[in-house]
Amino acid sequence: MLHELFTPSVQHALDLVGIFVFAISGALLAVRKNFDVFGIAVLAEVTALGGGLFRDLIIGAVPPAAFSDLGYFITPLLAAVLVFFLHPEVERTQNAVNVFDAAGLGLFCVTGTTKAYDYGLGLTSSAALGLATAVGGGVLRDILANEVPSLLRWDRDLYAVPAIVGATIVALCIRFDTLNAATSGVAIVTAFLLRLAAMRYHWRAPRAWNRRSAAAEEG
Amino acid sequence: MLHELFTPSVQHALDLVGIFVFAISGALLAVRKNFDVFGIAVLAEVTALGGGLFRDLIIGAVPPAAFSDLGYFITPLLAAVLVFFLHPEVERTQNAVNVFDAAGLGLFCVTGTTKAYDYGLGLTSSAALGLATAVGGGVLRDILANEVPSLLRWDRDLYAVPAIVGATIVALCIRFDTLNAATSGVAIVTAFLLRLAAMRYHWRAPRAWNRRSAAAEEG
Amino acid sequence: MLHELFTPSVQHALDLVGIFVFAISGALLAVRKNFDVFGIAVLAEVTALGGGLFRDLIIGAVPPAAFSDLGYFITPLLAAVLVFFLHPEVERTQNAVNVFDAAGLGLFCVTGTTKAYDYGLGLTSSAALGLATAVGGGVLRDILANEVPSLLRWDRDLYAVPAIVGATIVALCIRFDTLNAATSGVAIVTAFLLRLAAMRYHWRAPRAWNRRSAAAEEG
């Protein structure tokens, strides 16, 4: 099993860290949207577990890990409680949250890709599903909050590219039979650092060519 | 099979009642949003069947009951036709609709929890999925109508708590091996009455601590 | 297998055409919503593959074709690249796009219905799932773009009816054991022509009876 890149306990601990930081970002958005305590918990759960849930439904791994591992379910609730009581403090540490979110992004794109490949998907599909695992929770979070997913917006720092790079590194390692804990770690760290750089230097992705002419047509 | 708490025909009749009242709430929202007759039918179907569909995908019960039982598919269409022709009358009976919706909520959180447990989920996960079964259709309804799910909004009467209580009673009964038609009935009625009380006395859930400081930061 | 109505290569080519035109419609909406290049690609993928993905999850065909056939994944990316560079030209050919979209609608409602039936669903459920296959991608596209699904809006030309007619023809043919490449072709062409006529003559579906009284109550 490729999936067992790290010892199970290390893998599980890393998963819980990723889930926790994603849950924090969901809970914070819920507070900003003025949701009540249940809205905060729901948005924390959906953000943290949505991407992995989608992946598990696609590969047929039912019931999904989100429903078979109690730790996966409890962790977002802890994040929701933390934000509920301490959100001004958590907001103030937004930079720290962003760093953890970047770590979650790197982690999930790598574990998502390897799990998809373990379940028999091709390399390209595995990388695509790894990307979906990493960004899916955030997209569901924004849909529930009735906002345009920040993944899709041009005025946000690059988010997809680091995950694409991480998933691609994993796929290439599988292709050349060199995937192990070390190369996986390289993929995670690369995606993580790329996301940090994107936030630091406000890297943006281009919008469609000839926007001007389009705008003129619209106007 | 725990799932067979009632005789199959009683169970089926109760399911159809729950589906019907949820479909009414979906169809009414569609009318308010000015959707056409197909929009009304789609929103009725999604509201009535969405929660159970999600549950069945998670536990791997495919094809979901929504697609294998013709009555589940036809019932929301009947609700849509009723609302299409009689919606001013149906609106005027909004209180009656709310009472039925509360009954559907109680029913679905109980049957959702037992079905999830039957398919091998743990007690906590089963209760969580029972909750998702009860509230999932309404969340999908609001997403399709492009509104913030009323489940998440602080200015709506408690909706999640009655379902959480009902699902928890079922999980405790399973834990102590006392789940039967009588205790299931108690769980359904408890959730039902709690929801009625929440509407009657406008119980709300709290928003995040220190909202004021957050508002000040935002402002 | 009913599913093999056409030779596999013809079937596959038709699928790719349908995927391509749906992807164009998703990518164009992304440009209008001012999304960046990744948003364009995501919306192209979701629009093209969302309906089939939903169908495959419901019938338990995992991993879905969208993730097991590389051509299904690549085609929307080609459409996204095309729209990215040439969108003013593509917009100008909106009529051509609409014609292709109508072709995709006809095609997907027929192949969706037959595939659902092949996996053991009843006739009515198969037709319903065929409809969901045809319109599901567009609904997901509009949800991601944070708009009310155009499927549900009364001020849009009929979209569901042609797909319902196409899926119903297929279900009737299955019922009377006369489904083959010719009758499937008739179903596809009927849905296609109905959609063209709906656009040409701006056919609309009725809204709820007594809108006036409802509006008065709201006002």
mmCIF file of N, CA and C in Angstrom, chain C residues 36-114:
data_model
loop_
_atom_site.group_PDB
_atom_site.id
_atom_site.type_symbol
_atom_site.label_atom_id
_atom_site.label_comp_id
_atom_site.label_asym_id
_atom_site.label_seq_id
_atom_site.Cartn_x
_atom_site.Cartn_y
_atom_site.Cartn_z
ATOM 1 N N ASP C 36 -10.389 33.749 -12.472
ATOM 2 C CA ASP C 36 -9.073 33.616 -13.083
ATOM 3 C C ASP C 36 -9.007 32.304 -13.860
ATOM 4 N N VAL C 37 -7.820 32.019 -14.405
ATOM 5 C CA VAL C 37 -7.681 30.886 -15.314
ATOM 6 C C VAL C 37 -8.039 29.562 -14.627
ATOM 7 N N PHE C 38 -7.778 29.460 -13.321
ATOM 8 C CA PHE C 38 -8.131 28.213 -12.644
ATOM 9 C C PHE C 38 -9.634 28.121 -12.415
ATOM 10 N N GLY C 39 -10.219 29.257 -12.141
ATOM 11 C CA GLY C 39 -11.670 29.274 -12.015
ATOM 12 C C GLY C 39 -12.338 28.876 -13.318
ATOM 13 N N ILE C 40 -11.763 29.307 -14.432
ATOM 14 C CA ILE C 40 -12.312 28.938 -15.742
ATOM 15 C C ILE C 40 -12.211 27.428 -15.932
ATOM 16 N N ALA C 41 -11.042 26.866 -15.602
ATOM 17 C CA ALA C 41 -10.855 25.424 -15.772
ATOM 18 C C ALA C 41 -11.785 24.635 -14.847
ATOM 19 N N VAL C 42 -11.914 25.082 -13.590
ATOM 20 C CA VAL C 42 -12.771 24.364 -12.647
ATOM 21 C C VAL C 42 -14.225 24.395 -13.114
ATOM 22 N N LEU C 43 -14.685 25.558 -13.540
ATOM 23 C CA LEU C 43 -16.081 25.656 -13.954
ATOM 24 C C LEU C 43 -16.328 24.846 -15.236
ATOM 25 N N ALA C 44 -15.327 24.787 -16.117
ATOM 26 C CA ALA C 44 -15.464 23.960 -17.314
ATOM 27 C C ALA C 44 -15.583 22.485 -16.926
ATOM 28 N N GLU C 45 -14.737 22.037 -16.014
ATOM 29 C CA GLU C 45 -14.766 20.630 -15.589
ATOM 30 C C GLU C 45 -16.097 20.287 -14.916
ATOM 31 N N VAL C 46 -16.506 21.154 -13.990
ATOM 32 C CA VAL C 46 -17.706 20.863 -13.214
ATOM 33 C C VAL C 46 -18.941 20.829 -14.110
ATOM 34 N N THR C 47 -19.038 21.792 -15.020
ATOM 35 C CA THR C 47 -20.200 21.836 -15.901
ATOM 36 C C THR C 47 -20.254 20.609 -16.798
ATOM 37 N N ALA C 48 -19.090 20.207 -17.296
ATOM 38 C CA ALA C 48 -19.054 19.116 -18.264
ATOM 39 C C ALA C 48 -19.259 17.757 -17.592
ATOM 40 N N LEU C 49 -18.707 17.589 -16.399
ATOM 41 C CA LEU C 49 -18.665 16.265 -15.798
ATOM 42 C C LEU C 49 -19.604 16.093 -14.616
ATOM 43 N N GLY C 50 -20.152 17.207 -14.104
ATOM 44 C CA GLY C 50 -20.947 17.134 -12.881
ATOM 45 C C GLY C 50 -22.164 16.232 -12.992
ATOM 46 N N GLY C 51 -22.899 16.340 -14.095
ATOM 47 C CA GLY C 51 -24.102 15.529 -14.246
ATOM 48 C C GLY C 51 -23.787 14.036 -14.275
ATOM 49 N N GLY C 52 -22.782 13.661 -15.049
ATOM 50 C CA GLY C 52 -22.404 12.256 -15.136
ATOM 51 C C GLY C 52 -21.829 11.731 -13.834
ATOM 52 N N LEU C 53 -21.104 12.610 -13.122
ATOM 53 C CA LEU C 53 -20.539 12.229 -11.832
ATOM 54 C C LEU C 53 -21.653 11.905 -10.844
ATOM 55 N N PHE C 54 -22.660 12.763 -10.806
ATOM 56 C CA PHE C 54 -23.799 12.525 -9.917
ATOM 57 C C PHE C 54 -24.465 11.191 -10.267
ATOM 58 N N ARG C 55 -24.717 10.980 -11.563
ATOM 59 C CA ARG C 55 -25.332 9.720 -11.998
ATOM 60 C C ARG C 55 -24.509 8.517 -11.552
ATOM 61 N N ASP C 56 -23.191 8.582 -11.749
ATOM 62 C CA ASP C 56 -22.353 7.431 -11.426
ATOM 63 C C ASP C 56 -22.301 7.169 -9.922
ATOM 64 N N LEU C 57 -22.334 8.240 -9.114
ATOM 65 C CA LEU C 57 -22.366 8.034 -7.663
ATOM 66 C C LEU C 57 -23.675 7.371 -7.254
ATOM 67 N N ILE C 58 -24.783 7.798 -7.869
ATOM 68 C CA ILE C 58 -26.092 7.253 -7.507
ATOM 69 C C ILE C 58 -26.185 5.763 -7.853
ATOM 70 N N ILE C 59 -25.698 5.391 -9.032
ATOM 71 C CA ILE C 59 -25.829 3.991 -9.430
ATOM 72 C C ILE C 59 -24.675 3.143 -8.915
ATOM 73 N N GLY C 60 -23.723 3.761 -8.238
ATOM 74 C CA GLY C 60 -22.622 2.995 -7.668
ATOM 75 C C GLY C 60 -21.550 2.611 -8.667
ATOM 76 N N ALA C 61 -21.441 3.357 -9.753
ATOM 77 C CA ALA C 61 -20.406 3.076 -10.750
ATOM 78 C C ALA C 61 -19.152 3.868 -10.393
ATOM 79 N N VAL C 62 -18.393 3.374 -9.393
ATOM 80 C CA VAL C 62 -17.194 4.092 -8.966
ATOM 81 C C VAL C 62 -15.955 3.308 -9.333
ATOM 82 N N PRO C 63 -14.835 3.990 -9.648
ATOM 83 C CA PRO C 63 -14.772 5.443 -9.824
ATOM 84 C C PRO C 63 -15.576 5.879 -11.044
ATOM 85 N N PRO C 64 -16.205 7.059 -10.971
ATOM 86 C CA PRO C 64 -17.024 7.539 -12.086
ATOM 87 C C PRO C 64 -16.200 7.683 -13.362
ATOM 88 N N ALA C 65 -16.905 7.611 -14.479
ATOM 89 C CA ALA C 65 -16.244 7.736 -15.777
ATOM 90 C C ALA C 65 -15.370 8.985 -15.827
ATOM 91 N N ALA C 66 -15.813 10.055 -15.147
ATOM 92 C CA ALA C 66 -15.060 11.309 -15.172
ATOM 93 C C ALA C 66 -13.645 11.125 -14.650
ATOM 94 N N PHE C 67 -13.450 10.124 -13.769
ATOM 95 C CA PHE C 67 -12.126 9.912 -13.190
ATOM 96 C C PHE C 67 -11.433 8.673 -13.734
ATOM 97 N N SER C 68 -12.116 7.890 -14.540
ATOM 98 C CA SER C 68 -11.468 6.692 -15.055
ATOM 99 C C SER C 68 -11.123 6.813 -16.539
ATOM 100 N N ASP C 69 -11.656 7.832 -17.209
ATOM 101 C CA ASP C 69 -11.384 8.017 -18.632
ATOM 102 C C ASP C 69 -10.663 9.347 -18.793
ATOM 103 N N LEU C 70 -9.401 9.277 -19.197
ATOM 104 C CA LEU C 70 -8.587 10.481 -19.258
ATOM 105 C C LEU C 70 -9.158 11.516 -20.225
ATOM 106 N N GLY C 71 -9.755 11.028 -21.318
ATOM 107 C CA GLY C 71 -10.328 11.946 -22.305
ATOM 108 C C GLY C 71 -11.415 12.825 -21.711
ATOM 109 N N TYR C 72 -12.190 12.253 -20.782
ATOM 110 C CA TYR C 72 -13.250 13.021 -20.119
ATOM 111 C C TYR C 72 -12.667 14.171 -19.322
ATOM 112 N N PHE C 73 -11.480 13.950 -18.755
ATOM 113 C CA PHE C 73 -10.860 14.968 -17.912
ATOM 114 C C PHE C 73 -10.159 16.042 -18.748
ATOM 115 N N ILE C 74 -9.530 15.600 -19.842
ATOM 116 C CA ILE C 74 -8.740 16.533 -20.657
ATOM 117 C C ILE C 74 -9.638 17.460 -21.483
ATOM 118 N N THR C 75 -10.746 16.918 -22.012
ATOM 119 C CA THR C 75 -11.587 17.685 -22.924
ATOM 120 C C THR C 75 -12.033 19.027 -22.339
ATOM 121 N N PRO C 76 -12.526 19.066 -21.093
ATOM 122 C CA PRO C 76 -12.919 20.376 -20.551
ATOM 123 C C PRO C 76 -11.747 21.346 -20.436
ATOM 124 N N LEU C 77 -10.533 20.808 -20.201
ATOM 125 C CA LEU C 77 -9.376 21.700 -20.127
ATOM 126 C C LEU C 77 -9.121 22.349 -21.482
ATOM 127 N N LEU C 78 -9.303 21.574 -22.560
ATOM 128 C CA LEU C 78 -9.149 22.155 -23.898
ATOM 129 C C LEU C 78 -10.176 23.263 -24.119
ATOM 130 N N ALA C 79 -11.414 23.001 -23.699
ATOM 131 C CA ALA C 79 -12.450 24.026 -23.835
ATOM 132 C C ALA C 79 -12.074 25.261 -23.027
ATOM 133 N N ALA C 80 -11.508 25.061 -21.835
ATOM 134 C CA ALA C 80 -11.124 26.194 -20.991
ATOM 135 C C ALA C 80 -10.026 27.015 -21.649
ATOM 136 N N VAL C 81 -9.034 26.328 -22.241
ATOM 137 C CA VAL C 81 -7.943 27.042 -22.923
ATOM 138 C C VAL C 81 -8.507 27.842 -24.091
ATOM 139 N N LEU C 82 -9.389 27.215 -24.847
ATOM 140 C CA LEU C 82 -9.988 27.891 -25.997
ATOM 141 C C LEU C 82 -10.701 29.167 -25.564
ATOM 142 N N VAL C 83 -11.515 29.059 -24.526
ATOM 143 C CA VAL C 83 -12.276 30.228 -24.059
ATOM 144 C C VAL C 83 -11.337 31.263 -23.466
ATOM 145 N N PHE C 84 -10.290 30.801 -22.778
ATOM 146 C CA PHE C 84 -9.345 31.733 -22.159
ATOM 147 C C PHE C 84 -8.751 32.676 -23.197
ATOM 148 N N PHE C 85 -8.344 32.114 -24.344
ATOM 149 C CA PHE C 85 -7.671 32.939 -25.342
ATOM 150 C C PHE C 85 -8.640 33.609 -26.316
ATOM 151 N N LEU C 86 -9.753 32.971 -26.566
ATOM 152 C CA LEU C 86 -10.611 33.420 -27.667
ATOM 153 C C LEU C 86 -12.005 33.803 -27.230
ATOM 154 N N HIS C 87 -12.195 34.136 -25.923
ATOM 155 C CA HIS C 87 -13.583 34.247 -25.483
ATOM 156 C C HIS C 87 -14.400 35.296 -26.221
ATOM 157 N N PRO C 88 -13.826 36.434 -26.678
ATOM 158 C CA PRO C 88 -14.714 37.341 -27.426
ATOM 159 C C PRO C 88 -15.255 36.667 -28.680
ATOM 160 N N GLU C 89 -14.379 35.882 -29.339
ATOM 161 C CA GLU C 89 -14.846 35.177 -30.529
ATOM 162 C C GLU C 89 -15.883 34.124 -30.144
ATOM 163 N N VAL C 90 -15.635 33.430 -29.021
ATOM 164 C CA VAL C 90 -16.576 32.386 -28.617
ATOM 165 C C VAL C 90 -17.917 33.010 -28.237
ATOM 166 N N GLU C 91 -17.853 34.155 -27.534
ATOM 167 C CA GLU C 91 -19.100 34.843 -27.163
ATOM 168 C C GLU C 91 -19.892 35.192 -28.425
ATOM 169 N N ARG C 92 -19.143 35.662 -29.442
ATOM 170 C CA ARG C 92 -19.819 36.080 -30.670
ATOM 171 C C ARG C 92 -20.530 34.893 -31.318
ATOM 172 N N THR C 93 -19.994 33.706 -31.075
ATOM 173 C CA THR C 93 -20.630 32.509 -31.630
ATOM 174 C C THR C 93 -21.571 31.878 -30.608
ATOM 175 N N GLN C 94 -22.119 32.704 -29.724
ATOM 176 C CA GLN C 94 -23.013 32.201 -28.677
ATOM 177 C C GLN C 94 -24.119 31.331 -29.267
ATOM 178 N N ASN C 95 -24.626 31.730 -30.414
ATOM 179 C CA ASN C 95 -25.686 30.925 -31.017
ATOM 180 C C ASN C 95 -25.199 29.524 -31.341
ATOM 181 N N ALA C 96 -23.990 29.454 -31.881
ATOM 182 C CA ALA C 96 -23.430 28.142 -32.187
ATOM 183 C C ALA C 96 -23.249 27.341 -30.902
ATOM 184 N N VAL C 97 -22.770 28.017 -29.846
ATOM 185 C CA VAL C 97 -22.592 27.327 -28.573
ATOM 186 C C VAL C 97 -23.922 26.790 -28.074
ATOM 187 N N ASN C 98 -24.971 27.597 -28.178
ATOM 188 C CA ASN C 98 -26.281 27.150 -27.725
ATOM 189 C C ASN C 98 -26.762 25.930 -28.492
ATOM 190 N N VAL C 99 -26.468 25.909 -29.782
ATOM 191 C CA VAL C 99 -26.876 24.748 -30.587
ATOM 192 C C VAL C 99 -26.137 23.500 -30.098
ATOM 193 N N PHE C 100 -24.824 23.656 -29.856
ATOM 194 C CA PHE C 100 -24.073 22.509 -29.357
ATOM 195 C C PHE C 100 -24.558 22.092 -27.963
ATOM 196 N N ASP C 101 -24.837 23.086 -27.135
ATOM 197 C CA ASP C 101 -25.334 22.767 -25.796
ATOM 198 C C ASP C 101 -26.636 21.976 -25.879
ATOM 199 N N ALA C 102 -27.496 22.347 -26.819
ATOM 200 C CA ALA C 102 -28.742 21.604 -27.024
ATOM 201 C C ALA C 102 -28.439 20.166 -27.439
ATOM 202 N N ALA C 103 -27.405 20.008 -28.271
ATOM 203 C CA ALA C 103 -27.011 18.658 -28.681
ATOM 204 C C ALA C 103 -26.521 17.863 -27.466
ATOM 205 N N GLY C 104 -25.723 18.517 -26.617
ATOM 206 C CA GLY C 104 -25.248 17.840 -25.415
ATOM 207 C C GLY C 104 -26.406 17.442 -24.511
ATOM 208 N N LEU C 105 -27.379 18.338 -24.395
ATOM 209 C CA LEU C 105 -28.554 18.049 -23.569
ATOM 210 C C LEU C 105 -29.271 16.790 -24.067
ATOM 211 N N GLY C 106 -29.511 16.750 -25.385
ATOM 212 C CA GLY C 106 -30.194 15.590 -25.953
ATOM 213 C C GLY C 106 -29.411 14.307 -25.735
ATOM 214 N N LEU C 107 -28.107 14.410 -25.973
ATOM 215 C CA LEU C 107 -27.244 13.243 -25.860
ATOM 216 C C LEU C 107 -27.189 12.717 -24.428
ATOM 217 N N PHE C 108 -26.988 13.620 -23.471
ATOM 218 C CA PHE C 108 -26.779 13.196 -22.085
ATOM 219 C C PHE C 108 -28.057 12.647 -21.466
ATOM 220 N N CYS C 109 -29.223 13.202 -21.844
ATOM 221 C CA CYS C 109 -30.447 12.665 -21.234
ATOM 222 C C CYS C 109 -30.679 11.229 -21.714
ATOM 223 N N VAL C 110 -30.266 10.939 -22.948
ATOM 224 C CA VAL C 110 -30.463 9.587 -23.483
ATOM 225 C C VAL C 110 -29.439 8.615 -22.897
ATOM 226 N N THR C 111 -28.154 8.980 -22.946
ATOM 227 C CA THR C 111 -27.145 8.054 -22.420
ATOM 228 C C THR C 111 -27.279 7.897 -20.902
ATOM 229 N N GLY C 112 -27.682 8.977 -20.215
ATOM 230 C CA GLY C 112 -27.873 8.874 -18.765
ATOM 231 C C GLY C 112 -28.986 7.906 -18.412
ATOM 232 N N THR C 113 -30.086 7.985 -19.152
ATOM 233 C CA THR C 113 -31.210 7.088 -18.872
ATOM 234 C C THR C 113 -30.831 5.634 -19.114
ATOM 235 N N THR C 114 -30.164 5.372 -20.243
ATOM 236 C CA THR C 114 -29.817 3.978 -20.545
ATOM 237 C C THR C 114 -28.796 3.434 -19.548
#
